[in-house]
Amino acid sequence: MGLLEVSNLSHSFGDKILYKNAGFTLFKGEHLGLVGQNGTGKTTLLNTLIGETVPDSGDIKWQKNIKIGYLDQHAKIDKNITIFDYLKTAFKDLYEIESELNKIYENMPTDSSDDALNKASDYQNMLVSSQFYEIDYTILKIADGLGITAFGVDNQLSTLSGGQRAKVILAKILLENSNILLLDEPTNFLDTEHVEWLVNYLKAFEGAFIVISHDFDFLDKITTCILDIEFKNIKKYTGNFSKFIELKDIKKESYIRQFESQQGQIKKHEEYISKNKARASTAKMAKSRQKALNKIDIMAAPETTPKPNFKFTSLPISNQKSLIIENLEIGYDKPLLPKLNFALDSGEKVVITGFNGIGKSTLLKTLTNNIPKISGDFAFSDNIEIGYSEQDLNWNDKSLNALKIVSAAFPDLSDRDIRKYLAQCSVKSKNVMQPISTLSGGEQSKVKICMLMMKKSNFLILDEPTNHIDADSKEVLKRELLNWKGNLILVSHEPTFYEGLVDRIVNINDFNKL
């Protein structure tokens, strides 16, 4: 038996079937990547495995006494404690044992029985074998690997950005010493060096894990098998992501041939039945054909998600400097960085890099006047119109659907025109009327990109635009940005996306050298 056995799993959302009678097994030590187009049900599957989502039918069996670590980047946490105290909660069982041990020691003057001494000895051995007295070192080691120590483990959780908070939650999951990890997009808020640290950590992880990621370089390095959701089925492949792509292309072609062959057989049966069911001499044979037709296990039609067609509406741009930054201090209560001095030429494209938490998103929010500057100045040229997309999937009202959200931003457009724009971004018509919170991260990201391309601009400011979107969408987005004639400031942790796209790669620490 495997660590996890899933069988006959079926689940739908409205009239959309995610999986039908699907199943797979996770074995000890397997490092599994979960992939599929946006909206196929990857996150829903993880939620189903831990019991947060109830499927329409099917069996999910975990091996007994399994400890599961699940990365929920939106988990509710006590924001009034420090990062370090929060990370210590990963060892709450050991702290409870320490508390029981201390009670025995406190009662020693009145109770020094053999039973008490034996309990104390057992507790002490448990703490030593679990490396309890090295907890502080272990916490700092993980925190440093993920870049958390850079923004201070003594800071309160309430001071963190969304990306910093996600990293802290990931650190706690890794500290919990689980047998199985379920990780949904763990690299979304990690910089290159911290992604590499996580790669090495997961490659050495002795337990099993299931990881959802659209960073295929990352998946290629950490996986020993792939779980693919397609055609309302869940198919498991042996090997890393590159091997999976090779095998999938072969199997996909085979599936399409089998589907077309079956459709041909069904059509022949239906034509024969239609022609012969009313004639007395052939009615019996037609009835026999109908019974045979009813017994056919009809294959799901191969669904091909059309590639989006992102087209940004560009305004003319002058030949002068587009942006000049002089002695700019950014931050909240205090500056995050030294004074920044920087300039962009007309039509120049740059990517801003630097470890998470250093201030990349804060800089973009300052330049777009979403937060005030502390001191200094910045100025765009007179004709600049900014198109800005933040990295978080924030919506003022998550109960609204995509149509209403876009309509509120562009009230002069008809519903028909808005639907055309959404379709152009490969947001399916049946998803347009669903609450935005029920869409996958990739589908929500496409709604954001849709709103961005509907706005006329000549200066794009994009904060991690590839978070959540699939490979096809990344390819189209990169191609459109290559053709973009205006300025671009991009924050991205994916070198494969921004290399060959931008004119300059700028580490935020080097701004004052420019």
XYZ file of C-alpha atoms in Angstrom:
514
model
C 0.000 0.000 0.000
C 1.173 3.522 -0.752
C 1.240 6.471 1.613
C -1.830 7.753 -0.211
C -4.344 5.937 -2.406
C -6.964 7.840 -4.395
C -9.570 5.907 -6.365
C -12.750 6.627 -8.333
C -12.419 10.350 -7.639
C -15.028 12.529 -9.335
C -15.570 16.214 -8.746
C -17.335 19.007 -10.570
C -17.938 22.689 -10.064
C -21.291 23.703 -11.503
C -21.400 22.150 -14.962
C -17.602 21.895 -15.163
C -16.229 18.388 -14.534
C -12.713 18.494 -13.069
C -12.093 14.735 -12.754
C -14.170 11.645 -13.433
C -13.387 8.281 -11.789
C -9.731 9.300 -11.439
C -7.114 7.824 -9.170
C -3.428 7.559 -8.308
C -1.082 6.284 -5.611
C 1.683 8.158 -3.804
C 4.483 5.909 -2.600
C 7.104 6.433 0.075
C 9.874 8.799 -0.988
C 8.180 9.959 -4.201
C 8.718 13.582 -5.166
C 5.663 14.372 -7.250
C 4.870 17.459 -9.308
C 1.196 18.262 -9.915
C 0.599 19.994 -13.255
C -2.222 20.956 -15.605
C -3.649 23.965 -17.382
C -5.120 26.819 -15.333
C -8.522 25.835 -13.975
C -8.106 22.058 -14.241
C -8.378 21.604 -10.459
C -4.825 21.341 -9.087
C -5.417 23.347 -5.905
C -8.856 21.747 -5.542
C -7.166 18.332 -5.578
C -4.806 19.303 -2.741
C -7.732 20.686 -0.751
C -9.584 17.435 -1.376
C -6.652 15.348 -0.146
C -6.626 17.160 3.228
C -10.414 17.140 3.581
C -11.064 20.858 3.038
C -13.008 20.115 -0.161
C -15.506 17.261 -0.361
C -15.522 15.501 -3.763
C -18.678 14.304 -5.483
C -17.470 10.737 -5.039
C -14.344 8.665 -4.550
C -12.060 7.243 -1.873
C -9.003 8.932 -0.349
C -6.974 6.694 1.959
C -3.924 7.901 3.868
C -1.587 5.514 5.605
C -2.129 5.614 9.374
C -0.080 7.964 11.562
C 1.019 10.089 8.611
C 1.942 13.708 9.404
C 1.047 16.070 6.560
C 2.471 19.545 6.071
C 0.203 21.669 3.871
C 1.269 25.058 2.532
C -1.682 27.422 2.690
C -0.380 30.901 1.853
C -3.669 32.402 3.033
C -3.711 30.677 6.434
C -4.934 32.753 9.367
C -2.092 33.529 11.761
C -1.668 35.609 14.910
C -0.127 38.802 13.558
C 0.731 40.092 17.022
C 3.626 37.675 17.607
C 7.140 37.778 16.215
C 8.325 35.715 13.255
C 10.583 33.685 15.535
C 7.763 32.893 17.999
C 5.528 31.858 15.098
C 8.204 29.511 13.724
C 8.612 27.997 17.183
C 4.976 26.821 17.016
C 6.190 24.179 14.544
C 7.617 22.405 17.613
C 4.628 22.842 19.937
C 4.525 19.102 20.762
C 8.111 19.220 21.976
C 7.454 22.336 24.052
C 4.522 20.534 25.659
C 6.852 17.652 26.568
C 9.333 20.146 28.023
C 6.505 21.660 30.085
C 5.585 18.225 31.487
C 9.256 17.564 32.282
C 9.550 20.876 34.132
C 6.450 20.041 36.188
C 8.080 16.766 37.279
C 11.252 18.623 38.278
C 9.211 21.208 40.206
C 7.434 18.410 42.104
C 10.636 16.512 42.916
C 10.777 17.793 46.538
C 7.435 16.063 47.206
C 7.481 13.312 44.590
C 10.752 11.567 43.779
C 9.172 8.179 43.122
C 10.542 5.729 40.558
C 7.529 6.460 38.390
C 8.298 10.187 38.344
C 11.998 9.588 37.683
C 11.221 7.184 34.838
C 8.822 9.686 33.243
C 11.432 12.414 33.527
C 14.011 10.155 31.904
C 11.622 9.246 29.073
C 10.737 12.889 28.450
C 14.388 13.901 28.475
C 15.317 11.178 25.980
C 12.446 12.239 23.706
C 13.660 15.839 23.708
C 17.271 14.884 23.040
C 16.400 12.450 20.221
C 14.181 15.115 18.635
C 17.028 17.670 18.801
C 14.886 19.935 20.967
C 17.874 21.816 22.328
C 18.906 22.777 18.794
C 15.561 24.309 17.839
C 16.838 27.893 17.693
C 19.647 26.847 15.350
C 17.240 24.831 13.168
C 14.805 27.743 12.899
C 17.535 30.199 11.925
C 18.951 27.745 9.372
C 15.589 27.426 7.565
C 14.827 31.142 7.953
C 18.178 32.066 6.458
C 17.736 29.642 3.552
C 14.425 31.269 2.609
C 15.694 34.823 3.108
C 13.621 35.508 6.221
C 16.523 36.608 8.422
C 17.110 39.475 5.977
C 13.954 41.227 7.230
C 14.424 40.196 10.868
C 12.988 37.257 12.805
C 12.215 39.567 15.740
C 9.743 41.616 13.691
C 6.034 41.087 14.241
C 4.044 39.243 11.607
C 1.826 42.314 11.256
C 4.722 44.223 9.641
C 5.189 41.737 6.793
C 4.245 42.094 3.146
C 2.196 39.357 1.476
C 5.315 37.783 -0.021
C 7.233 37.868 3.272
C 4.279 36.317 5.089
C 4.113 33.491 2.525
C 7.806 32.741 3.076
C 7.323 32.561 6.857
C 4.386 30.152 6.457
C 6.521 27.988 4.135
C 9.357 27.985 6.699
C 6.995 26.749 9.422
C 5.790 23.916 7.161
C 9.380 22.810 6.519
C 10.173 22.932 10.252
C 7.282 20.669 11.237
C 9.111 17.477 10.282
C 6.177 16.069 8.319
C 6.189 12.756 6.452
C 4.435 14.334 3.481
C 4.484 17.885 2.133
C 1.690 19.376 0.023
C 3.001 22.626 -1.453
C 0.960 24.955 -3.667
C 3.216 27.329 -5.645
C 6.012 27.498 -3.021
C 8.333 29.564 -5.258
C 5.899 32.388 -6.006
C 7.524 34.777 -3.543
C 11.069 33.428 -3.589
C 14.058 34.993 -5.302
C 16.476 32.960 -7.411
C 18.923 32.155 -4.616
C 16.132 31.060 -2.277
C 14.513 28.944 -5.000
C 17.858 27.162 -5.351
C 17.986 26.632 -1.581
C 14.465 25.142 -1.683
C 15.487 22.928 -4.612
C 18.340 21.460 -2.577
C 16.115 21.068 0.488
C 13.395 19.199 -1.411
C 15.833 17.011 -3.341
C 17.268 15.854 -0.006
C 13.830 15.473 1.634
C 13.425 11.851 2.719
C 9.640 11.960 2.839
C 7.199 12.280 -0.048
C 5.729 15.469 -1.425
C 3.233 16.820 -3.941
C 4.127 20.230 -5.381
C 2.113 22.516 -7.644
C 4.299 24.933 -9.584
C 4.316 26.846 -12.847
C 8.096 27.233 -12.529
C 9.021 24.300 -14.728
C 12.777 24.686 -14.196
C 12.065 24.224 -10.483
C 9.850 21.188 -11.106
C 12.446 19.630 -13.381
C 15.031 19.712 -10.606
C 12.949 18.341 -7.727
C 10.566 15.738 -9.165
C 10.789 11.981 -9.593
C 7.257 11.691 -10.997
C 4.519 13.923 -12.373
C 0.755 13.928 -11.876
C -1.030 15.513 -14.839
C -4.671 16.637 -14.846
C -6.077 16.524 -18.365
C -9.160 15.225 -20.179
C -10.962 15.037 -16.781
C -8.442 12.394 -15.754
C -5.398 12.269 -13.480
C -2.435 10.492 -15.035
C 0.829 9.673 -13.284
C 4.162 9.642 -15.139
C 7.511 8.336 -13.901
C 10.464 10.683 -14.245
C 11.058 14.422 -13.902
C 9.220 17.193 -15.720
C 11.308 16.977 -18.911
C 10.643 13.237 -19.166
C 6.948 13.867 -18.543
C 6.721 16.338 -21.449
C 8.313 13.767 -23.736
C 5.954 10.971 -22.636
C 2.860 13.181 -22.559
C 3.220 14.245 -26.182
C 3.296 10.589 -27.216
C 0.327 9.611 -25.022
C -1.682 12.675 -26.007
C -1.405 11.779 -29.679
C -2.399 8.211 -28.850
C -5.396 9.413 -26.792
C -6.616 11.671 -29.606
C -6.359 8.786 -32.095
C -8.317 6.484 -29.741
C -10.944 9.165 -29.139
C -11.410 9.805 -32.862
C -11.616 6.048 -33.520
C -14.256 5.656 -30.798
C -16.242 8.600 -32.125
C -16.191 6.944 -35.546
C -17.557 3.700 -34.081
C -20.262 5.573 -32.157
C -21.305 7.442 -35.301
C -21.592 4.181 -37.271
C -23.716 2.623 -34.506
C -25.974 5.677 -34.336
C -26.417 5.836 -38.111
C -27.262 2.129 -38.288
C -29.735 2.402 -35.397
C -31.383 5.473 -36.932
C -31.858 3.747 -40.305
C -32.960 0.333 -39.051
C -34.869 0.690 -35.765
C -38.211 1.323 -37.512
C -37.999 -1.622 -39.969
C -39.371 -4.887 -38.666
C -36.723 -6.969 -40.419
C -33.813 -5.051 -38.864
C -35.320 -3.721 -35.613
C -33.877 -6.573 -33.562
C -30.383 -5.931 -34.914
C -30.805 -2.183 -34.277
C -31.807 -2.915 -30.695
C -28.714 -5.088 -30.279
C -26.547 -2.270 -31.638
C -28.180 0.143 -29.143
C -27.291 -2.158 -26.251
C -23.694 -2.324 -27.484
C -23.641 1.468 -27.783
C -24.948 1.886 -24.231
C -22.096 -0.244 -22.888
C -19.350 1.860 -24.461
C -17.307 3.773 -21.877
C -17.228 7.054 -23.756
C -13.869 8.826 -23.643
C -13.785 12.489 -22.624
C -13.259 14.826 -25.553
C -9.700 16.201 -25.669
C -10.034 19.729 -24.346
C -7.515 22.170 -25.691
C -7.312 25.426 -23.810
C -6.729 28.140 -26.390
C -3.661 30.275 -25.890
C -4.449 33.790 -24.712
C -3.876 36.678 -27.064
C -2.552 39.440 -24.838
C -2.432 42.765 -26.693
C -1.538 45.879 -24.728
C -2.860 49.190 -26.012
C 0.187 51.397 -26.477
C 0.294 55.185 -26.468
C 3.072 57.218 -28.148
C 6.144 57.998 -26.035
C 8.525 60.945 -26.268
C 12.287 60.771 -26.711
C 13.136 62.295 -23.323
C 13.893 60.437 -20.095
C 10.745 58.588 -19.075
C 11.519 58.399 -15.358
C 14.008 60.156 -13.098
C 14.444 59.125 -9.455
C 16.475 61.425 -7.174
C 17.413 60.643 -3.555
C 14.186 58.662 -3.145
C 13.607 56.961 0.209
C 10.935 54.261 0.280
C 9.378 52.321 3.129
C 6.695 52.566 5.766
C 7.740 53.623 9.258
C 11.383 53.821 8.229
C 13.397 53.604 4.982
C 13.966 50.108 3.608
C 16.952 51.175 1.489
C 19.487 53.964 1.100
C 18.416 56.902 -1.061
C 17.770 55.753 -4.629
C 18.991 57.507 -7.755
C 17.885 56.038 -11.048
C 16.672 56.946 -14.538
C 14.995 55.196 -17.472
C 15.451 56.214 -21.082
C 12.480 56.404 -23.413
C 11.231 52.887 -24.250
C 13.763 51.172 -21.955
C 12.849 47.886 -20.274
C 14.383 46.771 -16.977
C 13.858 43.941 -14.520
C 14.440 44.669 -10.841
C 15.930 41.822 -8.835
C 17.014 41.438 -5.220
C 16.046 39.194 -2.327
C 12.443 39.108 -1.178
C 11.579 41.791 1.341
C 14.295 44.218 0.294
C 11.736 46.643 -1.144
C 11.046 45.791 -4.798
C 7.248 45.821 -4.444
C 7.443 48.812 -2.110
C 9.317 50.746 -4.802
C 6.653 49.925 -7.408
C 3.852 50.925 -5.030
C 5.656 54.216 -4.357
C 6.138 54.971 -8.051
C 2.434 54.318 -8.669
C 1.426 56.492 -5.658
C -0.164 53.579 -3.814
C 1.991 54.407 -0.800
C 3.698 57.743 0.004
C 7.425 58.283 -0.367
C 9.446 59.038 2.753
C 11.684 61.628 1.123
C 13.373 62.543 -2.151
C 11.602 62.740 -5.454
C 10.679 60.950 -8.661
C 9.177 62.277 -11.863
C 7.749 60.698 -15.003
C 7.836 62.654 -18.247
C 4.677 64.620 -19.037
C 3.138 62.216 -21.536
C 3.521 59.046 -19.434
C 0.457 56.913 -18.748
C 1.143 54.033 -16.356
C -0.294 50.529 -16.507
C 0.349 48.846 -13.132
C -0.236 45.280 -11.978
C 0.552 44.261 -8.397
C 1.536 40.694 -7.569
C -1.149 39.841 -5.022
C -4.545 38.599 -6.185
C -6.435 41.253 -4.232
C -10.061 42.047 -5.016
C -12.222 44.586 -3.181
C -15.155 42.194 -3.246
C -14.332 38.537 -3.842
C -18.011 37.690 -4.356
C -18.126 39.708 -7.595
C -17.596 37.939 -10.909
C -15.030 38.868 -13.546
C -17.600 40.644 -15.704
C -18.670 42.988 -12.891
C -15.085 43.655 -11.796
C -13.974 44.648 -15.282
C -17.184 46.600 -15.877
C -16.593 48.665 -12.730
C -13.118 49.579 -13.994
C -14.343 50.322 -17.539
C -17.984 51.502 -17.182
C -18.187 52.799 -20.766
C -17.733 49.324 -22.244
C -20.655 47.005 -22.942
C -20.826 43.541 -21.376
C -20.377 42.105 -24.843
C -17.100 43.975 -25.378
C -15.835 42.989 -21.934
C -16.608 39.339 -22.642
C -14.601 39.606 -25.872
C -11.599 40.977 -23.983
C -11.851 38.240 -21.343
C -12.136 35.574 -24.041
C -9.052 37.053 -25.695
C -7.229 36.388 -22.409
C -8.564 32.773 -22.464
C -10.957 33.334 -19.565
C -13.683 30.841 -20.433
C -17.197 32.203 -20.907
C -18.623 29.866 -18.263
C -16.159 31.276 -15.705
C -16.959 34.920 -16.414
C -20.077 34.842 -14.203
C -18.547 32.885 -11.301
C -17.378 34.683 -8.130
C -13.748 35.692 -8.710
C -12.676 33.816 -5.568
C -13.796 30.503 -7.099
C -11.476 30.844 -10.097
C -7.995 29.347 -10.081
C -5.002 31.579 -9.415
C -4.114 31.412 -13.103
C -7.600 32.449 -14.194
C -7.616 35.352 -11.724
C -4.222 36.466 -13.041
C -5.624 36.486 -16.578
C -8.460 38.757 -15.428
C -5.825 41.153 -14.054
C -3.848 41.041 -17.310
C -7.084 41.630 -19.243
C -7.738 44.834 -17.278
C -4.151 45.911 -17.837
C -4.311 45.477 -21.595
C -7.630 47.362 -21.770
C -5.982 50.458 -20.297
C -4.114 52.710 -22.738
C -0.581 53.253 -21.460
C 3.040 53.651 -22.466
C 4.763 52.661 -19.219
C 4.062 49.193 -17.781
C 4.964 48.438 -14.150
C 4.505 44.715 -13.504
C 5.108 42.979 -10.170
C 5.606 39.212 -10.653
C 3.094 38.952 -13.546
C 3.873 35.267 -14.181
C 2.799 34.054 -10.748
C 0.075 31.426 -11.241
C -0.121 31.460 -15.054
C 0.692 28.411 -17.172
C 3.495 27.928 -19.694
C 1.434 28.916 -22.752
C 0.326 32.159 -21.103
C 3.895 32.998 -20.068
C 5.073 32.454 -23.628
C 2.392 34.771 -25.048
C 2.991 37.424 -22.366
C 6.730 37.459 -22.987
C 6.212 37.765 -26.746
C 3.824 40.689 -26.292
C 6.209 42.470 -23.912
C 9.019 41.983 -26.420
C 6.889 43.800 -28.992
C 5.854 46.501 -26.488
C 7.212 49.893 -27.606
C 6.802 51.662 -24.278
C 8.761 51.479 -21.029
C 8.707 48.475 -18.734
C 9.700 48.023 -15.105
C 9.376 44.358 -14.239
C 9.844 42.499 -10.968
C 10.312 38.783 -11.596
C 12.002 35.802 -9.957
C 11.989 33.780 -13.208
C 15.160 34.274 -15.283
C 13.717 32.168 -18.096
C 10.944 34.750 -18.432
C 12.901 37.999 -18.325
C 16.150 36.965 -20.022
C 16.101 38.250 -23.600
C 13.146 40.504 -22.769
C 14.714 43.396 -20.865
C 17.510 45.837 -21.698
C 18.913 45.799 -18.171
C 18.887 43.455 -15.187
C 19.139 45.667 -12.114
C 19.681 44.508 -8.554
C 17.887 46.956 -6.294
C 21.025 47.170 -4.146
C 22.865 48.631 -7.153
C 20.446 51.484 -7.876
C 22.805 54.093 -6.490
C 25.527 52.913 -8.864
C 23.486 53.813 -11.957
